[in-house]
Coordinates of C-alpha atoms and ligand atoms in Angstrom, one line a residue:
X144 CA -16.0 -8.7 7.5
X145 CA -18.5 -8.8 4.7
X146 CA -19.4 -12.0 4.2
X147 CA -21.8 -13.0 0.8
X148 CA -23.1 -16.2 -0.1
X149 CA -24.4 -16.9 -3.5
X150 CA -25.9 -13.7 -3.0
X151 CA -29.0 -12.8 -6.1
X152 CA -31.0 -9.9 -6.3
X153 CA -33.5 -10.1 -9.6
X154 CA -36.3 -7.0 -10.2
X155 CA -38.7 -8.1 -12.3
X156 CA -37.2 -10.8 -14.9
X157 CA -33.9 -9.1 -15.2
X158 CA -30.7 -10.7 -12.4
X159 CA -29.2 -7.7 -10.9
X160 CA -26.8 -9.8 -8.9
X161 CA -26.0 -13.3 -9.8
X162 CA -24.7 -15.9 -7.1
X163 CA -22.8 -13.7 -5.5
X164 CA -20.5 -14.9 -3.6
X165 CA -17.2 -12.9 -1.8
X166 CA -15.7 -12.0 1.5
X167 CA -14.0 -8.6 2.5
X168 CA -11.9 -8.6 5.2
X169 CA -10.8 -6.3 8.0
X170 CA -7.7 -4.2 7.8
X171 CA -7.8 -3.7 3.9
X172 CA -9.2 -1.4 1.1
X173 CA -11.3 -3.6 -1.0
X174 CA -12.4 -2.3 -4.2
X175 CA -15.5 -3.3 -5.8
X176 CA -15.3 -2.9 -9.8
X177 CA -18.0 -3.0 -12.6
X178 CA -18.8 -1.1 -15.5
X179 CA -22.0 1.1 -14.8
X180 CA -25.1 -1.8 -14.7
X181 CA -23.3 -4.6 -13.0
X182 CA -24.8 -4.7 -9.8
X183 CA -22.5 -2.8 -7.5
X184 CA -25.2 -0.8 -5.8
X185 CA -27.6 -3.3 -5.8
X186 CA -25.1 -5.6 -4.1
X187 CA -24.1 -2.4 -1.6
X188 CA -27.6 -2.1 -0.3
X189 CA -27.7 -5.6 0.5
X190 CA -25.2 -5.2 2.4
X191 CA -26.4 -2.8 4.4
X192 CA -30.1 -3.9 4.7
X193 CA -31.7 -1.0 2.8
X194 CA -32.4 -3.7 0.0
X195 CA -33.8 -7.7 0.8
X196 CA -32.1 -10.7 -1.2
X197 CA -34.4 -13.0 -3.4
X198 CA -31.8 -15.9 -2.2
X199 CA -28.3 -16.3 -0.8
X200 CA -27.2 -14.0 2.2
X201 CA -25.0 -11.4 3.4
X202 CA -23.7 -10.7 6.3
X203 CA -21.7 -7.9 8.2
X204 CA -19.5 -9.1 11.4
X205 CA -21.5 -12.5 11.1
X206 CA -25.0 -10.0 11.4
X207 CA -27.1 -10.1 8.6
X208 CA -29.6 -6.8 7.9
X209 CA -31.6 -8.7 6.2
X210 CA -34.9 -6.1 6.2
X211 CA -33.4 -3.8 8.5
X212 CA -31.1 -1.2 7.7
X213 CA -27.8 -1.8 9.9
X214 CA -27.0 0.6 12.8
X215 CA -24.7 3.6 12.1
X216 CA -22.1 2.0 14.9
X217 CA -21.6 -1.5 12.6
X218 CA -21.6 0.3 9.2
X219 CA -20.9 3.9 8.0
X220 CA -21.8 3.6 4.7
X221 CA -22.1 7.0 1.8
X222 CA -24.3 5.5 -1.0
X223 CA -26.3 8.4 -1.8
X224 CA -24.0 11.8 -0.9
X225 CA -27.7 13.7 -1.5
X226 CA -29.5 12.6 1.2
X227 CA -26.7 14.4 3.7
X228 CA -28.3 17.5 1.8
X229 CA -30.4 19.2 4.1
X230 CA -31.7 22.8 4.7
X231 CA -29.7 22.9 8.1
X232 CA -26.4 23.2 9.2
X233 CA -23.3 20.8 8.6
X234 CA -22.9 20.7 12.4
X235 CA -27.0 20.1 12.8
X236 CA -27.3 17.6 10.3
X237 CA -24.3 15.3 12.1
X238 CA -26.2 16.2 15.8
X239 CA -29.5 15.2 14.5
X240 CA -27.8 12.2 13.4
X241 CA -25.7 11.6 16.4
X242 CA -28.8 11.8 18.9
X243 CA -31.1 9.5 16.2
X244 CA -28.7 7.2 16.7
X245 CA -27.4 7.4 20.9
X246 CA -24.0 9.1 19.7
X247 CA -22.5 11.8 21.7
X248 CA -22.5 15.3 20.7
X249 CA -18.5 15.2 21.3
X250 CA -17.9 12.8 18.5
X251 CA -19.9 15.3 15.8
X252 CA -16.5 17.7 16.3
X253 CA -14.1 15.1 16.7
X254 CA -15.9 14.1 13.0
X255 CA -16.1 17.3 11.7
X256 CA -12.2 17.9 12.5
X257 CA -11.3 14.4 11.1
X258 CA -12.9 15.4 7.7
X259 CA -11.7 18.6 7.9
X260 CA -15.1 20.7 7.7
X261 CA -14.5 22.4 11.3
X262 CA -14.3 25.8 9.6
X263 CA -17.9 25.5 7.7
X264 CA -19.5 23.6 10.3
X265 CA -22.0 26.5 11.1
X266 CA -22.5 26.7 7.1
X267 CA -26.1 25.5 5.0
X268 CA -25.7 21.4 4.1
X269 CA -27.2 22.7 1.1
X270 CA -24.5 25.1 0.0
X271 CA -21.7 22.9 0.0
X272 CA -19.3 22.3 -2.7
X273 CA -19.7 19.0 -4.2
X274 CA -16.5 18.3 -2.5
X275 CA -17.3 19.1 0.9
X276 CA -20.7 17.6 0.8
X277 CA -18.9 14.2 -0.2
X278 CA -17.0 14.9 3.0
X279 CA -19.6 15.5 4.7
X280 CA -21.1 12.6 3.4
X281 CA -18.3 10.6 4.9
X282 CA -18.4 12.6 8.2
X283 CA -21.8 10.8 8.6
X284 CA -20.6 7.4 7.9
X285 CA -17.8 7.7 10.1
X286 CA -19.8 9.2 13.1
X287 CA -20.9 5.9 15.0
X288 CA -17.2 4.6 14.8
X289 CA -18.4 2.0 12.6
X290 CA -16.4 -1.3 12.2
X291 CA -17.2 -1.5 8.3
X292 CA -16.8 1.6 5.5
X293 CA -18.7 1.0 2.2
X294 CA -18.8 3.7 0.0
X295 CA -20.4 3.8 -3.9
X296 CA -18.6 5.3 -5.5
X297 CA -16.7 8.2 -3.3
X298 CA -15.0 9.8 -5.6
X299 CA -17.2 10.8 -8.8
X300 CA -17.2 14.6 -9.6
X301 CA -14.1 15.3 -7.6
X302 CA -11.0 17.3 -8.4
X303 CA -7.5 15.5 -7.6
X304 CA -7.5 16.8 -4.6
X305 CA -10.6 15.7 -3.2
X306 CA -9.7 12.1 -4.3
X307 CA -6.6 12.3 -3.0
X308 CA -7.6 12.9 0.2
X309 CA -10.5 10.0 0.1
X310 CA -7.6 7.7 -1.2
X311 CA -5.4 8.7 2.2
X312 CA -8.6 8.9 4.2
X313 CA -9.5 5.0 3.1
X314 CA -6.2 4.0 3.8
X315 CA -5.8 5.5 6.9
X316 CA -9.5 3.6 8.1
X317 CA -8.5 0.8 6.9
X318 CA -4.6 0.9 8.4
X319 CA -6.9 1.1 12.0
X320 CA -8.7 -2.5 11.0
X321 CA -11.3 -1.1 9.7
X322 CA -13.4 -3.0 6.6
X323 CA -13.2 -0.3 4.0
X324 CA -15.6 -1.5 1.1
X325 CA -15.5 1.2 -2.4
X326 CA -17.2 0.7 -5.7
X327 CA -15.8 2.5 -8.6
X328 CA -16.2 1.8 -12.4
X329 CA -12.5 3.0 -12.5
X330 CA -9.6 0.5 -12.3
X331 CA -7.2 3.3 -12.7
X332 CA -8.8 4.8 -9.3
X333 CA -9.0 1.1 -8.0
X334 CA -4.8 0.9 -9.0
X335 CA -4.3 3.9 -6.8
X336 CA -6.4 2.9 -3.6
X337 CA -7.8 -0.9 -2.9
X338 CA -5.3 -3.6 -1.7
X339 CA -7.8 -6.0 -2.9
X340 CA -10.0 -6.0 -5.6
X341 CA -13.5 -8.2 -6.6
X342 CA -14.4 -7.4 -9.9
X343 CA -18.0 -8.1 -11.3
X344 CA -20.0 -8.2 -14.3
X345 CA -23.5 -8.5 -15.2
X346 CA -24.2 -9.2 -11.4
X347 CA -21.8 -12.2 -11.4
X348 CA -18.3 -12.6 -9.5
X349 CA -15.5 -11.8 -12.4
X350 CA -12.5 -12.1 -10.2
X351 CA -11.4 -11.9 -6.5
X352 CA -7.9 -11.0 -5.5
X353 CA -5.0 -9.3 -4.3
X354 CA -4.8 -6.0 -6.3
X355 CA -1.0 -6.8 -7.3
X356 CA -2.0 -10.3 -8.5
X357 CA -4.5 -8.7 -10.6
X358 CA -2.2 -6.0 -12.0
X359 CA 0.5 -9.1 -12.9
X360 CA -2.1 -11.3 -14.7
X361 CA -4.1 -8.8 -17.0
Ligands
ADP546 P1 -24.1 -0.7 -10.1 O1 -23.8 0.2 -9.3 O2 -23.3 -1.6 -10.6 O3 -24.4 0.1 -11.5 P2 -27.0 -1.1 -10.2 O4 -27.1 -2.4 -8.7 O5 -27.1 0.1 -9.8 O6 -25.3 -1.1 -10.9 O7 -27.5 -1.7 -10.9 C1 -27.4 -3.0 -11.6 C2 -28.9 -3.4 -12.6 O8 -29.9 -3.8 -11.7 C3 -29.1 -2.6 -13.7 O9 -29.7 -3.0 -14.5 C4 -30.2 -1.9 -12.9 O10 -31.1 -0.7 -14.0 C5 -31.0 -2.2 -12.3 N1 -31.7 -2.3 -10.9 C6 -31.0 -1.4 -10.2 N2 -31.8 -1.4 -9.2 C7 -33.0 -1.1 -9.8 C8 -34.5 -1.1 -9.4 N3 -34.3 -0.6 -7.7 N4 -35.4 -1.7 -9.9 C9 -35.1 -2.6 -11.2 N5 -33.6 -2.7 -11.5 C10 -32.4 -2.0 -11.3
ADP547 P1 -25.8 4.0 -9.5 O1 -25.4 3.9 -11.1 O2 -25.0 4.3 -8.8 O3 -26.0 2.5 -9.4 P2 -28.4 4.0 -10.4 O4 -28.9 5.5 -11.0 O5 -28.4 2.7 -11.2 O6 -27.1 4.7 -9.5 O7 -29.6 3.6 -9.0 C1 -29.9 4.9 -8.4 C2 -31.3 4.2 -7.8 O8 -32.3 4.3 -8.5 C3 -30.8 3.2 -6.7 O9 -31.6 3.6 -5.9 C4 -31.3 2.3 -7.8 O10 -32.2 0.9 -6.8 C5 -32.6 2.8 -8.3 N1 -32.4 1.8 -10.0 C6 -31.6 1.7 -10.8 N2 -32.3 0.7 -12.1 C7 -33.6 0.9 -12.0 C8 -35.0 0.6 -12.8 N3 -34.2 0.0 -14.2 N4 -35.7 0.5 -12.0 C9 -36.0 1.1 -11.1 N5 -35.0 1.5 -10.3 C10 -34.0 1.6 -10.7

């Protein structure tokens, strides 16, 4: 569960996130919709403890990560797939991440299998296609078997097959009881993926509703 209460972030004179309150529940895929610049990434960074709110609060499973990154075991995130591309092989990248988070080696193989990267595990992470790189980012997010998955624009730049794959994965993760929170600027994508929808514009909450109700009333 993610709970934001009056969450606010300003950069200089500009308010990126403006008194935003919402709850993201387990067992559902919750979409976070808004145009570019609406404040989605800033909000997600505060949830993850990668950015500090100016006022208000946000908790994950009752804990606040205001000044420290949330542990991989609590939250798996795909904020920036580029950060997982190293000169190392796919497997070594995940092994490094596992070691620094006290996660066993066996989990690395499990996750490689889960995201369909077993075949390319010994290739350099840098040489992966965009779609495969995205899978590696998701593998990293799943490594700690986290309660909460946070994905910022996970389908950007992917082809139809890649998009469908991510959609199915997120739905199955939610069906297993995880809290899944993903952002997008595309309503068409949200309609196909999300059970619940939180809409923001200029940092402010515009809607917080079941997807079905949103479609019926808009
Ligand atoms: P979105 O993810 O919805 O595209 P962002 O959260 O990235 O929106 O950005 C919200 C607003 O805050 C934008 O106007 C953006 O330029 C601004 N912003 C985001 N991060 C910073 C930063 N580190 N410094 C200054 N302005 C920022
Ligand atoms: P997105 O559109 O996916 O939110 P951005 O390109 O807006 O990504 O932001 C990428 C990075 O740059 C983020 O770390 C964000 O905080 C930072 N950033 C965004 N806008 C600004 C800005 N106006 N000034 C400084 N940093 C910014």
